[in-house]
Short mmCIF file of C-alpha atoms in Angstrom, two decimals:
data_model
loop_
_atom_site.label_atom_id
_atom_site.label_comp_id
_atom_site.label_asym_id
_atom_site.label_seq_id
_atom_site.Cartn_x
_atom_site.Cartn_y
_atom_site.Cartn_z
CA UNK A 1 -6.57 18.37 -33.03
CA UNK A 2 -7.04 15.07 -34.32
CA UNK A 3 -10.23 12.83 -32.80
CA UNK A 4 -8.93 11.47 -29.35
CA UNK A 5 -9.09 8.20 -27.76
CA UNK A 6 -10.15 9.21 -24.72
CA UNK A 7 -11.03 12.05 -22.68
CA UNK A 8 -11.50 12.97 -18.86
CA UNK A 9 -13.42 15.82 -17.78
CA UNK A 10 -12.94 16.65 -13.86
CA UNK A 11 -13.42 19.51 -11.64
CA UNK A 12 -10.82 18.51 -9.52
CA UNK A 13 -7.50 16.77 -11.48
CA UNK A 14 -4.38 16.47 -9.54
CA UNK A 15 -1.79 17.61 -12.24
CA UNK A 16 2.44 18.20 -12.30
CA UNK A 17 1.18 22.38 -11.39
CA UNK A 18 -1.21 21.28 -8.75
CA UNK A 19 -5.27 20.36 -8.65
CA UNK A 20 -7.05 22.00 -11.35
CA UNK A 21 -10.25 21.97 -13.11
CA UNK A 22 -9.15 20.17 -16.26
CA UNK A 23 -9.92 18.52 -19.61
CA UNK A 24 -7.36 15.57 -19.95
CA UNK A 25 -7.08 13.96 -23.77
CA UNK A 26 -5.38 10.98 -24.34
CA UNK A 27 -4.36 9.56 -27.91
CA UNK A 28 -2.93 5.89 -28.38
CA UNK A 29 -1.94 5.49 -24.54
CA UNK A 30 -0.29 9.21 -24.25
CA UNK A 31 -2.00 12.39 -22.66
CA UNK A 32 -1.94 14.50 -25.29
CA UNK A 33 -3.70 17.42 -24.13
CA UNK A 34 -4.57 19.32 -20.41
CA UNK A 35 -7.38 22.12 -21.27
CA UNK A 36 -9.62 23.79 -19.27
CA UNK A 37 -12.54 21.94 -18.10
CA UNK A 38 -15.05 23.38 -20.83
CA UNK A 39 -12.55 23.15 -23.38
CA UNK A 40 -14.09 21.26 -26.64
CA UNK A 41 -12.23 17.78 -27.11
CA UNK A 42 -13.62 15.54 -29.15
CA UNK A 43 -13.12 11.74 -28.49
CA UNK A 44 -14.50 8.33 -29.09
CA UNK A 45 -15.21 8.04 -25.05
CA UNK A 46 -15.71 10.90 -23.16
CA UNK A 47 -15.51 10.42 -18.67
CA UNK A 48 -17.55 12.98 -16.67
CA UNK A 49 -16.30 12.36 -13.39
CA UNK A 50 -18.62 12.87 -10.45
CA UNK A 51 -18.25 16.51 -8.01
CA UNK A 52 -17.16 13.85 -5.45
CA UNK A 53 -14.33 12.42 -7.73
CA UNK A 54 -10.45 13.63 -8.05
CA UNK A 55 -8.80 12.24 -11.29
CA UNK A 56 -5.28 11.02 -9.76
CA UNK A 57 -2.32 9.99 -11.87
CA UNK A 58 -2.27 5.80 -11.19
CA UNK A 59 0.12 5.56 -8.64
CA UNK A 60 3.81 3.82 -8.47
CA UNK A 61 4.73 1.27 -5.69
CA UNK A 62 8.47 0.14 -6.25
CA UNK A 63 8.10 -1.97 -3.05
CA UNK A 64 5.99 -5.05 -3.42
CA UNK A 65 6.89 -8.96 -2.79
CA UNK A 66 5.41 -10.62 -5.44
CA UNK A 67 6.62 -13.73 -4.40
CA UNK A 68 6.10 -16.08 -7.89
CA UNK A 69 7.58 -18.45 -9.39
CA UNK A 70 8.64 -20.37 -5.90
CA UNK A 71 5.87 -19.06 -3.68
CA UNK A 72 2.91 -17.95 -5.58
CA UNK A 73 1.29 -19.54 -2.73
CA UNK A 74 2.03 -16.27 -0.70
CA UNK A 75 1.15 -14.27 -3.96
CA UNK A 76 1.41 -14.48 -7.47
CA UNK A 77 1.28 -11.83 -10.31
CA UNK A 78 -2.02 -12.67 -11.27
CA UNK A 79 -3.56 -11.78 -7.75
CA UNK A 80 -1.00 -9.04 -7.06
CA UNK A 81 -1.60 -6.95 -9.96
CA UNK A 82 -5.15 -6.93 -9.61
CA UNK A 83 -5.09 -5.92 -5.89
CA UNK A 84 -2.89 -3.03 -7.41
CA UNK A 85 -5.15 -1.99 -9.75
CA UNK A 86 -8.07 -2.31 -7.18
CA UNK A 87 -5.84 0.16 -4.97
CA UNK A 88 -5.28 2.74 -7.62
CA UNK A 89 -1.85 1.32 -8.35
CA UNK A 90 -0.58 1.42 -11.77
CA UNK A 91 2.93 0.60 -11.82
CA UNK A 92 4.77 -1.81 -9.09
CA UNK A 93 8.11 -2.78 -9.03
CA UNK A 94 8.80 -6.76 -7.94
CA UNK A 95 11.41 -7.16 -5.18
CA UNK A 96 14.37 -9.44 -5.75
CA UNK A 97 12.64 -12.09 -2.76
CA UNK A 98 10.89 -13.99 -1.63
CA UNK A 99 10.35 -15.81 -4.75
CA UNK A 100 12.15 -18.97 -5.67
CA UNK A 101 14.81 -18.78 -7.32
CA UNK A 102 15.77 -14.91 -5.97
CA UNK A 103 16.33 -12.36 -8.95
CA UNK A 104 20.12 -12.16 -8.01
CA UNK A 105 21.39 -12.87 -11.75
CA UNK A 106 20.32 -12.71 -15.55
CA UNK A 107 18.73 -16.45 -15.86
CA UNK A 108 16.69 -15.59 -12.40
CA UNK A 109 15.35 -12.21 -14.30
CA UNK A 110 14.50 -14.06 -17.47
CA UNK A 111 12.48 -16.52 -15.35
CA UNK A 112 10.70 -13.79 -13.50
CA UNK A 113 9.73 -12.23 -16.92
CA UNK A 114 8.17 -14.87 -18.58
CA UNK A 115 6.08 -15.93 -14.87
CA UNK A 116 4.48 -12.11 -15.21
CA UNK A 117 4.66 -11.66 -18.74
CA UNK A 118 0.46 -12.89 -19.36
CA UNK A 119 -0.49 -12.61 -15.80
CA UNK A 120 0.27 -8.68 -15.19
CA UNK A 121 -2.96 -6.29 -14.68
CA UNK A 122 -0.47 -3.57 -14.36
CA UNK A 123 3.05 -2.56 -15.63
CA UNK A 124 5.59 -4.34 -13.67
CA UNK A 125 8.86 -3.67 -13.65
CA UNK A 126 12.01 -5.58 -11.23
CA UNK A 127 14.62 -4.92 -8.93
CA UNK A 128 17.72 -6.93 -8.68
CA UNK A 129 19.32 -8.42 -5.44
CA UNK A 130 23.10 -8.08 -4.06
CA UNK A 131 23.94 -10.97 -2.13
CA UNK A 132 27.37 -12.65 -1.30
CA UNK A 133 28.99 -13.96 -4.13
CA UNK A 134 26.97 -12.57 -7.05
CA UNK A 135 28.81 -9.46 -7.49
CA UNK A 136 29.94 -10.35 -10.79
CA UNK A 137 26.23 -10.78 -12.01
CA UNK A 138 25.03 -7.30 -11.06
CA UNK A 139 26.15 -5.65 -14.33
CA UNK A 140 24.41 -8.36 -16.69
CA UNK A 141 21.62 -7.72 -14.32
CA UNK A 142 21.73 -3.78 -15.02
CA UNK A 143 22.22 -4.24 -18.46
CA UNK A 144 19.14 -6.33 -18.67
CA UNK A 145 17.35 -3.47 -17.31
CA UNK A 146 16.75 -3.80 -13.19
CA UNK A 147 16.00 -0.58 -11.68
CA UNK A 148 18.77 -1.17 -9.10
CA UNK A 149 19.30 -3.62 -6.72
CA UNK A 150 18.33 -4.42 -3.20
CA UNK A 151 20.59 -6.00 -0.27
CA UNK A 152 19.88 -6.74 3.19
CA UNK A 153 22.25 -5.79 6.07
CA UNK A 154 20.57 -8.90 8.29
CA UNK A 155 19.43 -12.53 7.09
CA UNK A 156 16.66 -11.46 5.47
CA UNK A 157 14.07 -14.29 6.46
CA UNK A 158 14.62 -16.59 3.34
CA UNK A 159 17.83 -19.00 3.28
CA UNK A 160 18.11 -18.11 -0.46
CA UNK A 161 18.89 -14.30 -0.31
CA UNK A 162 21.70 -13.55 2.16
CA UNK A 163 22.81 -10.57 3.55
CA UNK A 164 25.96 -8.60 2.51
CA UNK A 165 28.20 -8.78 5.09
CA UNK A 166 29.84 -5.36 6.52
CA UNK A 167 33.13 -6.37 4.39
CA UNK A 168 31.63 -6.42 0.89
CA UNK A 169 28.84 -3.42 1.02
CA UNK A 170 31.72 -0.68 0.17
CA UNK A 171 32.66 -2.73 -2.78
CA UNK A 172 29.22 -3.58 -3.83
CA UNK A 173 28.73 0.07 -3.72
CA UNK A 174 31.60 0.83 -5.96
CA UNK A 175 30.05 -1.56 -8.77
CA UNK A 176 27.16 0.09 -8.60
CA UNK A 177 28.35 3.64 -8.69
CA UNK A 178 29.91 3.02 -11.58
CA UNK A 179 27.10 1.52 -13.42
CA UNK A 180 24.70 4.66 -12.40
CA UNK A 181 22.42 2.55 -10.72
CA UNK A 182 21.42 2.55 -7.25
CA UNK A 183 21.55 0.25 -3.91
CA UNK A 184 17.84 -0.03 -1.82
CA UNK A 185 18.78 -1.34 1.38
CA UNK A 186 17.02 -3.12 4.24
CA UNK A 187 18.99 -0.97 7.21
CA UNK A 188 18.76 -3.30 10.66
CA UNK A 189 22.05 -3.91 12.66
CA UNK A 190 22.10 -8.02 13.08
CA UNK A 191 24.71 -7.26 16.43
CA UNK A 192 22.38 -4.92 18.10
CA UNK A 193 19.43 -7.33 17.07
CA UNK A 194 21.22 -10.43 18.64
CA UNK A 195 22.01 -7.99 21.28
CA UNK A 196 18.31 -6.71 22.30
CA UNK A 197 17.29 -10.17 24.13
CA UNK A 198 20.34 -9.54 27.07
CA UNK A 199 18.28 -8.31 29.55
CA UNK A 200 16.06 -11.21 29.87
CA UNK A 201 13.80 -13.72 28.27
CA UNK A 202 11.25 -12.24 25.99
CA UNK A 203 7.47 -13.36 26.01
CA UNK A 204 6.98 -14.66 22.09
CA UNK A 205 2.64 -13.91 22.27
CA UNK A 206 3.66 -10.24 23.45
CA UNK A 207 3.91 -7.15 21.15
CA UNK A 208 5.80 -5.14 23.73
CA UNK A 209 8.46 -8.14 23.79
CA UNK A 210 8.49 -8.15 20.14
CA UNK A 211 9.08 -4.62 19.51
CA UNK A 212 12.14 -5.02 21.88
CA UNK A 213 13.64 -7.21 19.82
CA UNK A 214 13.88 -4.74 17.28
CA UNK A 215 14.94 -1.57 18.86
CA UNK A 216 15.19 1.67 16.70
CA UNK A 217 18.67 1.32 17.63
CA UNK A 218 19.34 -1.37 15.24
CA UNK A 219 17.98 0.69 12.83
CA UNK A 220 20.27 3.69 13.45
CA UNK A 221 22.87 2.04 13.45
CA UNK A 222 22.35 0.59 10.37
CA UNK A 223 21.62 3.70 8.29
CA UNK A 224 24.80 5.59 10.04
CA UNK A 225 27.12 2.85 8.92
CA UNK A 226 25.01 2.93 5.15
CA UNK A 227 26.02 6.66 5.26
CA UNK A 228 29.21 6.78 5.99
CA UNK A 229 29.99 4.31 3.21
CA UNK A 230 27.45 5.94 0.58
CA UNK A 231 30.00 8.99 1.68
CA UNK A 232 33.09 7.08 0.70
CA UNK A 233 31.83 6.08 -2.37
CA UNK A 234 29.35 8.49 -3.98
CA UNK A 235 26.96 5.57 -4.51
CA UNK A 236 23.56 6.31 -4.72
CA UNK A 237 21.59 4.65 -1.61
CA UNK A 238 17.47 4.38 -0.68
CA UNK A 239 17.16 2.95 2.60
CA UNK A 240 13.47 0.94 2.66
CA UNK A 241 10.50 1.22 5.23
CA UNK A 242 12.05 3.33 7.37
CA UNK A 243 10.35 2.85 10.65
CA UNK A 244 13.23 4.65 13.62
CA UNK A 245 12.00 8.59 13.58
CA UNK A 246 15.51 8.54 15.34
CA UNK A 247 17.29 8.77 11.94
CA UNK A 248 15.43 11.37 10.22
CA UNK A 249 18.03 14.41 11.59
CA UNK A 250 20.84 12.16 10.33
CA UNK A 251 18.99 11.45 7.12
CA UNK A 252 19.12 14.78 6.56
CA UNK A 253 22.03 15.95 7.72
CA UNK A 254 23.89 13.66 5.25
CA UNK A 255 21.78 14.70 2.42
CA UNK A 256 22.48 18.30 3.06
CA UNK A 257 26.60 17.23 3.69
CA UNK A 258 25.54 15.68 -0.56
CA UNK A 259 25.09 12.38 0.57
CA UNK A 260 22.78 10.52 -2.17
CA UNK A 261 19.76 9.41 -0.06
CA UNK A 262 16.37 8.90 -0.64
CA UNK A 263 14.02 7.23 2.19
CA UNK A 264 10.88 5.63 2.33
CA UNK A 265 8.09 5.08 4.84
CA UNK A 266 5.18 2.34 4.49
CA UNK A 267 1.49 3.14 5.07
CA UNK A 268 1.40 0.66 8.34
CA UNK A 269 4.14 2.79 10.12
CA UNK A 270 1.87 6.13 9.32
CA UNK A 271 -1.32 4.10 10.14
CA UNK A 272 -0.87 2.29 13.14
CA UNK A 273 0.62 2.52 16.69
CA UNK A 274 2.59 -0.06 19.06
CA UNK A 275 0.76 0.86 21.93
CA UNK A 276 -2.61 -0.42 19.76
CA UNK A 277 -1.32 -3.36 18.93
CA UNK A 278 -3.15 -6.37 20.78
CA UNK A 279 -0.88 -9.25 22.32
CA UNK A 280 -0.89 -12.65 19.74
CA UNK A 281 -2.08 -10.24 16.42
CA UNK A 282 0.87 -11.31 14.41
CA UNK A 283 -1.01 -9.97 11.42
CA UNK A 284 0.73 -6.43 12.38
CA UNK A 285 4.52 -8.54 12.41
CA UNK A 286 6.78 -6.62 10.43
CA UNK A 287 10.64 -5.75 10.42
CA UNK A 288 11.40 -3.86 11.68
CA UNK A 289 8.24 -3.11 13.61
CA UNK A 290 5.58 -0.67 13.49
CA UNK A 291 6.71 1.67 16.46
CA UNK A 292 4.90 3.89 19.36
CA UNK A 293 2.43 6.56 18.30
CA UNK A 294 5.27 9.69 19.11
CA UNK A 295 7.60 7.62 16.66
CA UNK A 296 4.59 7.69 14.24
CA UNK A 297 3.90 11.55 14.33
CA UNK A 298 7.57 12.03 14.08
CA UNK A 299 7.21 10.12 10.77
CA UNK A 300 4.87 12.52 9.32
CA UNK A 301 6.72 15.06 10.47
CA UNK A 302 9.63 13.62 8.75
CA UNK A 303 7.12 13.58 5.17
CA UNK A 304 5.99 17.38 5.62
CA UNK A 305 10.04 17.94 5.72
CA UNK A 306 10.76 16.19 3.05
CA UNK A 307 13.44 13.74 5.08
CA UNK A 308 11.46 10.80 4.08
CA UNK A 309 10.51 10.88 -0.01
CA UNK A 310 8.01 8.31 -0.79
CA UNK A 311 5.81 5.95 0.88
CA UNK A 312 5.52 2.76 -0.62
CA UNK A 313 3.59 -0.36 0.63
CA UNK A 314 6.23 -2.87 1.57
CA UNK A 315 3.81 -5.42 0.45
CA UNK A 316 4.79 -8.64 2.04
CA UNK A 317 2.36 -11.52 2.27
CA UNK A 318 1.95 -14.93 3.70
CA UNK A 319 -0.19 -17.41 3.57
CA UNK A 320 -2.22 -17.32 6.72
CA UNK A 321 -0.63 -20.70 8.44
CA UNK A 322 2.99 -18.58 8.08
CA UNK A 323 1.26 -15.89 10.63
CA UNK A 324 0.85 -18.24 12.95
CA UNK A 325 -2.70 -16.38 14.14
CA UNK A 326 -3.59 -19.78 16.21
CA UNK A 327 -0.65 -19.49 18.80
CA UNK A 328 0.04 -15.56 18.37
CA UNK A 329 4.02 -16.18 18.33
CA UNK A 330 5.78 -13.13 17.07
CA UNK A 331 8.47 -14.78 17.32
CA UNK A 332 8.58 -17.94 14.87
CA UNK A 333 5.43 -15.76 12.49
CA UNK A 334 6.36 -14.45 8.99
CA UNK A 335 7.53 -10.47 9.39
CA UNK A 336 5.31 -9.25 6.35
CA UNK A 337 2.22 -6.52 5.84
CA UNK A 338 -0.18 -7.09 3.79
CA UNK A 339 -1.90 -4.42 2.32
CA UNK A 340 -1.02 -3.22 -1.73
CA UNK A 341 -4.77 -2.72 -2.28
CA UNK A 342 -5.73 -0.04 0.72
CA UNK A 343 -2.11 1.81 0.85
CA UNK A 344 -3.87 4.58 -0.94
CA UNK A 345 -7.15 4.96 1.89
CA UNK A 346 -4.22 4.37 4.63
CA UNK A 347 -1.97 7.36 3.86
CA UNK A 348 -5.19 9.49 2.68
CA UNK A 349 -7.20 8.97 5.74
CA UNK A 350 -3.47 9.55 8.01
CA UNK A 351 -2.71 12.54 5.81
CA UNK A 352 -5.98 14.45 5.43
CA UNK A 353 -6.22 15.18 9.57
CA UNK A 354 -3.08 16.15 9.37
CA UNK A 355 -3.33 19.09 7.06
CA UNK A 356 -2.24 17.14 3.71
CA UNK A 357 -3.87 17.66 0.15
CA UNK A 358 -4.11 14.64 -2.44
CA UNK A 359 -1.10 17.13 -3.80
CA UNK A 360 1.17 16.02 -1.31
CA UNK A 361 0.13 11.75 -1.56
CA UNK A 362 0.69 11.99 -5.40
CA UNK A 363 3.65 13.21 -4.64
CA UNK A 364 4.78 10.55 -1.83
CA UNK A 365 2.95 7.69 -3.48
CA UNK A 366 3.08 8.46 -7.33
CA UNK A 367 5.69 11.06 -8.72
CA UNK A 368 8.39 10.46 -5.92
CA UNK A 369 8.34 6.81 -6.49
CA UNK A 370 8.30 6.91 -10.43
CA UNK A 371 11.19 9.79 -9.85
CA UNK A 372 13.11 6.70 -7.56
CA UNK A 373 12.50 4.35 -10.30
CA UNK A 374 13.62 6.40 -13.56
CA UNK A 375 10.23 6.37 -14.71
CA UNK A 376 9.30 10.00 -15.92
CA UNK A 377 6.57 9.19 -18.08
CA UNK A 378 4.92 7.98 -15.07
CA UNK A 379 3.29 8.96 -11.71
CA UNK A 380 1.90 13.01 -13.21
CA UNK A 381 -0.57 14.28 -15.52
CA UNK A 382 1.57 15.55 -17.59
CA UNK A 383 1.51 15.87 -21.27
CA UNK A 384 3.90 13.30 -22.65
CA UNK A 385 3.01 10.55 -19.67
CA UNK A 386 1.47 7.42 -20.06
CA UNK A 387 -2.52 7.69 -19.59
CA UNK A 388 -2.35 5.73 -16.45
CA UNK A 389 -5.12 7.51 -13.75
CA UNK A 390 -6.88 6.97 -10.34
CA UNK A 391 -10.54 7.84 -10.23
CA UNK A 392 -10.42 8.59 -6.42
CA UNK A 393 -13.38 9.71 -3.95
CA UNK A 394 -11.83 11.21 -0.88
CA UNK A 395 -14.50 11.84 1.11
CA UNK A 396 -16.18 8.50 0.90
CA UNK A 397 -15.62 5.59 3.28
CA UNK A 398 -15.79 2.07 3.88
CA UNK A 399 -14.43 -0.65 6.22
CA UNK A 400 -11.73 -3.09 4.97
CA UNK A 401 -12.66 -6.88 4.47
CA UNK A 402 -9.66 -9.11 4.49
CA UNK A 403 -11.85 -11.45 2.14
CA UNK A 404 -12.75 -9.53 -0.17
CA UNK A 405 -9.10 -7.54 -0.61
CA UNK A 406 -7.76 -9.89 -4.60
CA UNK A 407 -4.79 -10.25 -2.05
CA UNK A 408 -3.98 -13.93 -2.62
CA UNK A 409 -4.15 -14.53 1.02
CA UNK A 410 -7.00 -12.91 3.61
CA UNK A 411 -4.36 -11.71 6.09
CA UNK A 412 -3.69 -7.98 6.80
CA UNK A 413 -3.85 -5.83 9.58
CA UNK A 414 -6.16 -3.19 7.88
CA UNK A 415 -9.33 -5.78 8.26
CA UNK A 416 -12.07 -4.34 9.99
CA UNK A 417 -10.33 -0.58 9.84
CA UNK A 418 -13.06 2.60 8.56
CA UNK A 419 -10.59 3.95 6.10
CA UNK A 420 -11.29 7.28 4.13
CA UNK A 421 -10.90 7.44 -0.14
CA UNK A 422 -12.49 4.66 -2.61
CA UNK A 423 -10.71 3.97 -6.06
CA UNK A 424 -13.47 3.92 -8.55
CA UNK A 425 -11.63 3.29 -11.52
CA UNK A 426 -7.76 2.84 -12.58
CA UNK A 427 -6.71 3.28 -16.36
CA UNK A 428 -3.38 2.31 -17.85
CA UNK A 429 -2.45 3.48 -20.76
CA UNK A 430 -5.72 4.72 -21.90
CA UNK A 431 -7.69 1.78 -21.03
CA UNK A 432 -10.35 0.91 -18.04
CA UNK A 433 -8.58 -2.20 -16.32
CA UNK A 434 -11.22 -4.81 -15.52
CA UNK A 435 -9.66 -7.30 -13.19
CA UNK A 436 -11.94 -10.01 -14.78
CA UNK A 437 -10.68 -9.68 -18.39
CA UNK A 438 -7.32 -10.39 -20.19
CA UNK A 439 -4.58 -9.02 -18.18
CA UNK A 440 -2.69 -6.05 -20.37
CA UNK A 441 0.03 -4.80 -18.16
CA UNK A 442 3.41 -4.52 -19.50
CA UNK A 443 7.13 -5.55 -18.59
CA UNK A 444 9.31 -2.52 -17.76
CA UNK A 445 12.83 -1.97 -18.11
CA UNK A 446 14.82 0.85 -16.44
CA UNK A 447 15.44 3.34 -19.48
CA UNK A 448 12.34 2.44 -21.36
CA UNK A 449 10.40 5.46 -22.84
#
C-alpha cells in the first residue's frame, strides 16, 4: 500500500462490526485501511493511543441552534464549532432559527453559507424551515441542498419563524414527500398548552408550576395528530427532543403499522430529573421540559428498544440576561439547553450504569444521526468514510465549568456536574483540529459524497 497520511493504532476502536483492536489508515481525508492492531502501516504520523483511550468515529449532531447572522450574540459559528469539536463532535447540522433572517428560503440559505463559510471548526451542514406562506420556497430550498426541513406545531419563541397551522401540515407534507426529503417537527399541542393553566394561577419562580404548563399531554397529542397525517401521506417525519415517555408505544406502534418515523431524545432529558430541579434555576428551561425521573428511565428504556433513534443535543443558547437567573421566572426566561460540548460525558456517564457500551452511543449519537441526515460517509469507521474520530477516555472524569465550556455564553445546566468520558482529541478529515488555528470545516450539502 502506498505511504499513508495518517495512522491510528488502538486497542480499543469502536468500528461499523463493533470495538476491536485495530490499525486505522487514512490517505488524503479517507480511511483507507482497518488492520489488526500489529499490522505494519506505514505513514507520515503514526497515533498510539493510550490503554485508557477508545478511538470513536467524530460524532454527528443534526440538532444545534447556531443562532448567526441575527443573534451571534446567543452563539455564532465561530464559538459553536469549536465547542463541537471540544465535545467530540464532528459534524452538526444548523437549525432553520433562531438566527435572523430564518433559513425559510434560498436567499436566507445563501446568507447562512457565507456567515459559516471561514468561521466553521467542523463540517456544517443546514436544515430548512416550513413556515406559513413559504411553501413555494421549499423545493429551491431542497434543491440547494437542505437536509430537510423543520416546522413547529406551536409559536416557536421567535416572531420570525411561525408555526404551521393544523390546516397546512398535510399539504406541507405532500411537497415534501414528493421531493424525498423529510419534515423534523417540534410536536407540542398549542390548545392543550393554553389549556394547562385552567386550574389555577401558576407560580412563575417554581419548576413544579412550570412543568405543568407543559404537560406530556401536549406532547401526545401532538405526535398522534403528526402520525396520523405522516399515515395519509407517506411523508417521511422525525419528531425532535422527544421528552413524553407516554408516546414511545405509539411511536412504535405506527412504525411497525410502516409509518416513517424516526425520534430523538436530548442528553438533558437522559441526564436530569424534575424532581432535582431547584425552584428559580431557569438554566434547566427547556420545551418542552425535562420531566420526572420514571419519565427519564422510561426514556432509556425507549433507546435500548430502539423507539427513540438518536440523541442529539438540542443545543439552544442564550445569552445569560435571556435566562433571567436574577428573578428565576420560568415563565418570561428563554426555553433553551445549553450544552453541545458535554452531550458526549452526559449520555456516557447515563448510559454506562445502565448496562450500555460506547457501541450503543456511537450508534445514538454518531451513525444514527449521520443515517437521519443522508450522510453515509460519516458517523463509522468504516473504510470509505471521512477520517473524522473521537479520542475518548471513558473512565476518566471531571466536573463541568460553565466558563470554561467555548460556548459563547457561560449558561448551562451541566455546571458544576462530575460527568464520566474526556475527549482528548477530534480529527476531521485526517487532521488534529486545534480550536486556536484557522478554522477548516466544510459546508455540506444533502447528497454530497
Amino acid at each position: 500500500m502506498t505511504e499513508l497520511d495518517l495512522v491510528f493504532r488502538a486497542r480499543r476502536v469502536i468500528t461499523a462490526y463493533g470495538e476491536v483492536d485495530r490499525c486505522v489508515g487514512v490517505k488524503d481525508g479517507t480511511i483507507v485501511a482497518i488492520e489488526p492492531y500489529d499490522y505494519d502501516l506505514a505513514a507520515d504520523t503514526v497515533v498510539e493511543l493510550g490503554e485508557d483511550e477508545v478511538l470513536l468515529p467524530g460524532l454527528v449532531d443534526t440538532h444545534v441552534h447556531v443562532n448567526e447572522p441575527g443573534r451571534t450574540e446567543w452563539e455564532g459559528f465561530a464559538s459553536a464549532t469549536a465547542a463541537a469539536a471540544l465535545g467530540g463532535v464532528t459534524t452538526l447540522i444548523d437549525m432553520p432559527l433562531n438566527s435572523i433572517p430564518p433559513t425559510i428560503d434560498v436567499a436566507a440559505l445563501q446568507v447562512k453559507r457565507k456567515a459559516a463559510e471561514t468561521q466553521s471548526h467542523v463540517d456544517v451542514g443546514f436544515w430548512g424551515g416550513a413556515v406559513p406562506g413559504n411553501e413555494d420556497e421549499l423545493r429551491g430550498l431542497h434543491d440547494a441542498g437542505v437536509f430537510g426541513f423543520k416546522c413547529f406545531l406551536l409559536h416557536s419563541g421567535v416572531d420570525e419563524f411561525q408555526p404551521l397551522p393544523p390546516e397546512d401540515l398535510e399539504g406541507v407534507l405532500s411537497r415534501i414527500a414528493a421531493m424525498g426529503s423529510q419534515l423534523i417537527v417540534h410536536a407540542e399541542d398549542s390548545d392543550a398548552i393554553d389549556r394547562a393553566g385552567v386550574g389555577g394561577p401558576l407560580r412563575s419562580e417554581l419548576y413544579e408550576s412550570f412543568l405543568a404548563s407543559r404537560p406530556r399531554g401536549a406532547e401526545n397529542l401532538a405526535i398522534a395528530w403528526l402520525l396520523e397525517r405522516a399515515r395519509w401521506t407517506g411523508a417521511r417525519v422525525h419528531v425532535l427532543h422527544l421528552s413524553s415517555s407516554d408516546a414511545l408505544p405509539m411511536l412504535a406502534s405506527a412504525r411497525r403499522d410502516g409509518v416513517r418515523v424516526t425520534v430523538e431524545t436530548c442528553p438533558h432529558y437522559l441526564t436530569f430529573n424534575a424532581e432535582e430541579v431547584p425552584d428559580g434555576a431557569t438554566q434547566f428551561k427547556c420545551c418542552p421540559p425535562i420531566r420526572e425521573a420514571e419519565n427519564r428511565e422510561i426514556l432509556w428504556r425507549g433507546l435500548t428498544d430502539g423507539v427513540i433513534d438518536i440523541v442529539v443535543s438540542d443545543h439552544s443558547p442564550c445569552t445569560a440576561d435571556l435566562k433571567h437567573l436574577d428573578t428565576g421566572d420560568f415563565g418570561t426566561a428563554w426555553g433553551g439547553i445549553a450544552s453541545l460540548q458535554v452531550g458526549l460525558p452526559a449520555v456516557w456517564s447515563g448510559a454506562r450504569v445502565r448496562g450500555h457500551a460506547l457501541t450503543d452511543v456511537v450508534e445514538w449519537m454518531a451513525t444514527g444521526p449521520a443515517r437521519l441526515a443522508g450522510l453515509p460517509h460519516k458517523g463509522s469507521v468504516a473504510l470509505g468514510n471521512d477520517a473524522d474520530f473521537c479520542v475518548f477516555a471513558p473512565d476518566a472524569a471531571f466536573v463541568v465549568d460553565a466558563r470554561r465550556l467555548a460556548h459563547r455564553n457561560p449558561v448551562t445546566p451541566y455546571d458544576g456536574r462530575a460527568l464520566s468520558g474526556v475527549v482528548r482529541q477530534t480529527w476531521l478529515r485526517g487532521s488534529r483540529i486545534d480550536t486556536t488555528g484557522t478554522p477548516a470545516g466544510k459546508l455540506l450539502r444533502r447528497g454530497d459524497r
